[in-house]
Amino acid sequence: MPTTQTIHHRAARRILRLPQLGLSLLGLSLLLAGCGAPGERFDTGAILPLLAGVDARQVWGEAGYETVETPAGALPEVPAWLGGAGFEALADSLGWQTRTDYPLDTDSTALAGGRIRISISEYPATLRSEGKDAHTAFQQMMIEACYETLLRVNSTDLDYQPALATHWRVVFTEDGGQELWFRLNPAARWQTGQRLTARDVAASWKLKVDEGLLRLSDAIIYREFSEPEVLSPYLLRTRTAKRSWRMMSEFATELRIYPAHIIGGLTGKQYMDRWQNHPLPGSGRYLIRERDVSQGNTLTLTRVADYWDRDNPRRRGEWNFHQIKFVAIGEDNLARERTKKGELDLLLVTEAKYWVRELTPERVTQLRQGWLVKQKVHNDQPNGLQGFVFNTREAPFNDLRLRRAFALLMDRQTLIDKLFYNQYLHNDSYYPGGIYENPDNPKIRHEPRTAIRLLEAAGYNRLDADGVRMNREKERLDFEVMTPENPASERLLTVIQEQLARGGIKLSLKPTTFSTRVKMLNDRKFQLYYGAWTGSLFPDPRSSWHSEFAYGPDTGNHPGVADPVIDSLCAVYDITYDQAERVRQIQAIDKRLMDGYYVAHAWYGPYERLLYWNKFGMPRRVLSRTYDYRDLIRLWWYDPVRHQTLKDAIRGNQALPLRPEAVGWTTGAAPPRP
């Protein structure tokens, strides 16, 4: 199964936090504003200019890095067949692939400039983009903005599109392996001005496999690739021992490319030490200046004006903000209040109660007046799996009837209505809510009578003095489940405990540390396990559901699924390079899993809940189809005219037109999917 996380749906994804301020100039201005007209107590900041960005070479030169100015175009000594000028005319005949007609999720009318202020729940442990402590959700935002990969995954159709590489090809070898070839864009440049070449890719791979980064999982993955062969400044090749589209995706879209003239020859430890709290030049649209780093408090990304691909019409409308400011705040309530005052621009709302009960026009003037926008953005981003996992390796949950009865006794609708304010949906899939969910899956709902018949058919047809069902051998349906150590989890699971008890199943709750729960799960020392797992744009059904991983410890197949049909689908899936066909294969696996009742499913929310000030422009669907809220820093833009209108409305206590609350890709109000 995917990575284990906490019980709360998307609770780990927090945004928009600001440290507590004293009576600064900002605080004084807010205090004075509060003495004027009713609307003036909200200060959304000054009207900001439209700026293309900063001169990256100047920034890095001042930081002590060597900078150069290189001529446009390819190196004249590199022939076309080795990736130089004229390569495009030969590429198709040589078996290369590229893509220029991919769907866009941006708006070409977007403006460049302004700023967005976003909070993070805690300041990052490092400014590095590789190695130990460099893989939080926030750091992924920073890395995406500053450093690039060979290819990108298109957010709409999940196919490849060019990035640093213009062309690619996969060649199957006679020994059952594959060769991955890439042609780099001759126009690519580092922010320091040097040409970006195949030598940089090779140096980045060497860094990735260095155990000195203290990130062994990355080293293991990238050692599956041979050391990249530099065939020319623009051509490179690597090999893998087996054929797998996943390996292609890993190398092409996950390996960040760094400048060999800076990191080449360094060990992993030297890299870790040198850039622990200092920015490294990249090739991306943003950079970090030393002066914009306030350790433990704030971190600001600044747009690069001389970005190498700035004139590409397919890139128009993305990465628009002149500055993206991240502010560390560790307290939800403080973040909420600072957002409502205008000190923060955006809030991701993770709590259903706050969304439904507190963020109402009656309680929040800014919402009633249309100054603040409250939107639920629906899309197809991967949703996590949450529920009770059955250990099917042993009795009694090796009996399908018992697993099904357990699921039918759970009254999820009551929980959704009473505890979650009707904000979530029934989970009817192992890949809920997105493109991988099989629409023909059974819809499991509360059916206590059917559940009782199943329990009796399984031999549990008598009750003991405590009302617990047992069989002829007096084996009781009495289970203990480890739970997170927090009141919210206890409140939720207590309701489920009562529902099961009405059917004769006793469920004892045992609050347990996360590390202990995971150890017991991985050691297979459980009958029932309640937890949640993250979703993935590209699922790995083999590691989660293949029988090869059903019985040993420390594998992702927690329930012990051993289904030959699923095994055969996994084998085909790993070598299917067509994304649409892979979707159909996952849907077939999903249906088999649902029919097997390996998990008693919980719920999910197929949307992001956003609260933001009405001064930004954005694409009509607000977010991309398959990425989460973090992608808005790529898609949105600052609109000074809209901001002035907002300030005038606040000053005059006038209402603005309300934006729709439900938007995105999968609501009735949304445009149709492509």
Phi, psi and omega in degrees: 000163180296185186295134179290139175221188183287171185290332186283134180295118178056020183292336183284345185269095182244150184212158172070074175235144181226135180293151182293132182256152170277194180280077180276184175301322178296315180297321179295320180295322178294321180296315179294321180298326181295345181272353184265219180298157186306321184283345189283358178284353177254122181242110183265013177094169181287156172292126187257149181283161173272116183233142179285337181135194180251161175281108186296320181297324178293316180300311184287330175297317178294335179276359176099005179272148175289129178237151181221165173242116183254149179296154177291160175086183182279161173297127186295337182279352181269119182289164183301318185290348175255019174099001181281195180303135182093357181301321184303326181289336182262340194303314185296318181292338179266004175088015179277151176249149168207182183203125179236352184250025182293150180293145180256144176249007182262176177240119185292348178270004182300148180257147177261130178138186178073194186209151169234137181251118186235142179253158176232150185290333175206152181288142183295147180289340182205156172266358176295155175252002178225154173090190183305137175069017184247028188226033175282167179300320178296315182298329176295326175297314181296315182297316181300325183283330190256332186232149188241165177244173180295316179229165173240154172269123179294130187288345182265309183251000176062023174262169180286150169219156184298151171223254174289332177261139177269331185221158179206162173202153178242125181242120177281136181258160185295337181275009178091003179262199180208153173248136178248121182247142178221141173247119181282151177288120180298343180279347186296135180223149170286159178297341176274357174104341182291156175292141174267122186229178180299333178297328178292323178295315179298318180294324179293321176297316180300320178295320185296327183269002181282121182292346176295346175286349180058039178224074190298325181300319178295317180299318180296315181298312188278348171285349173291344179259144172289159177301129183303132177270124178273104183273336175193176176303338186242353181242140174213162182216141172225160184234152170231151185285341179231159179273126180196127175296331182296323178294320176300314181297319182299313183287320188280325189243353181247334182282110177284140184259130183239158186287119180297330181290352177247313185260349181299133179088349178278146172281166177301320180294319178297319176299314181301314183291317187290321185248026179304312182230029179228145180283148177248133177301142177234201176242002187280186186282346183232159173222168177242123176270145180305322183289345180264013178249114174246097190308125178085352185237292185225158177211129184238131172265139180238137184290143180266120181286324184262035177303137190296331184252025187294336183266003179287117182297337178285347178259000182294136177093005178242156180052066190263330185294136173295319177222144175238111185255123177256132182234130185275121174222134184258004186236124183301312185298323178294318178298319180297313182292320180294326176294314182294335177279343181101003181281341173236151186267340192206143177224127169272119184266117183257349184254123182297319182299316180296319180297317186273318188266327186260320182273073180236153177302329181291327183266332187239107181304320184299326176288314182300326182272355180079013178281318171262143180248130177248116184223139172257111187258112181271137172203189185254026178298150182298128176261147181284164177261131181222139178156192178270121176268130178266137172274100185274004181283343185216164178291151003267354187276009168281358178260116182302325182298322181290319178297317180294319180298317178303313181295322182287339177280343179282120178264082184291329182298321177298317178297316180298320181288313191272318185264332186245012172055034176059034182264350184239168181242156173299134174274117180241032185199158170276354176224067195290139165081354183242201186290340184272348180290133178279119182294345180267008179300149175296141177263101186275120180230177184292110179224076185299325181294316177298321179299317180296318179298320179294318179296319179292321178296331178279000177101358180264075190246018177219156180247143174271187184296337180268003180081018181262134181289146177212164179258191183297330179276008181062029173277121187268152172274077186231110187235150174247134178235131176284137184233156174299152183270069175209150185299324182297317179294319180296318180298317180295309185288336176295322177296315178296322177304317180291322179296317180293324181298326179294341176260002178094014178252124178266126180239116177262133182262131181233099177302129188217148178295156180300315183297322179292318179300314182294321179297315179296322178296312183289332177275358180065028179261063180204155168258317179230142176222127176256127181194186180221149182227145180285156175268175181217142175299328181231090185299155176241080185296333182299310182291337182268327193227356182286144182296338177304332183250017187282330192244337180280165177282166171057041173238169181277352180274074187294320181286342185085038179294128177221084186235115182299331178292316177296320178302316182292323177294322178297319181297318179289321182302318185295338182245015178264114184272351181270119184297319181298321178290324177296324177300316180296323179293318178295321178298323177294319176297318181302316181295318178298319180294316180297321178293337180272350178050052179278342179223138169269106193285157180253252188208172178201165176236112185275051184196169170248138177258112186243141173234122183211157178283144189279062179226015184241148168262158183197160175300160187298336179263004173073307177237169176286171187291321191238000180257161182271190187302335183298338182287351182294336178292342175272330191261325186278170175210160178273133182242103184296329178292315178297322180294319178296320177299319178297312182297320178296320180295319179295315182298320181266003181055044180253148180278149172253157176303136182280137174276152180297145182280329180252119181220178174118214189257338190232017176261165178297334182274354186271155173297158180294156176289156177292000000 
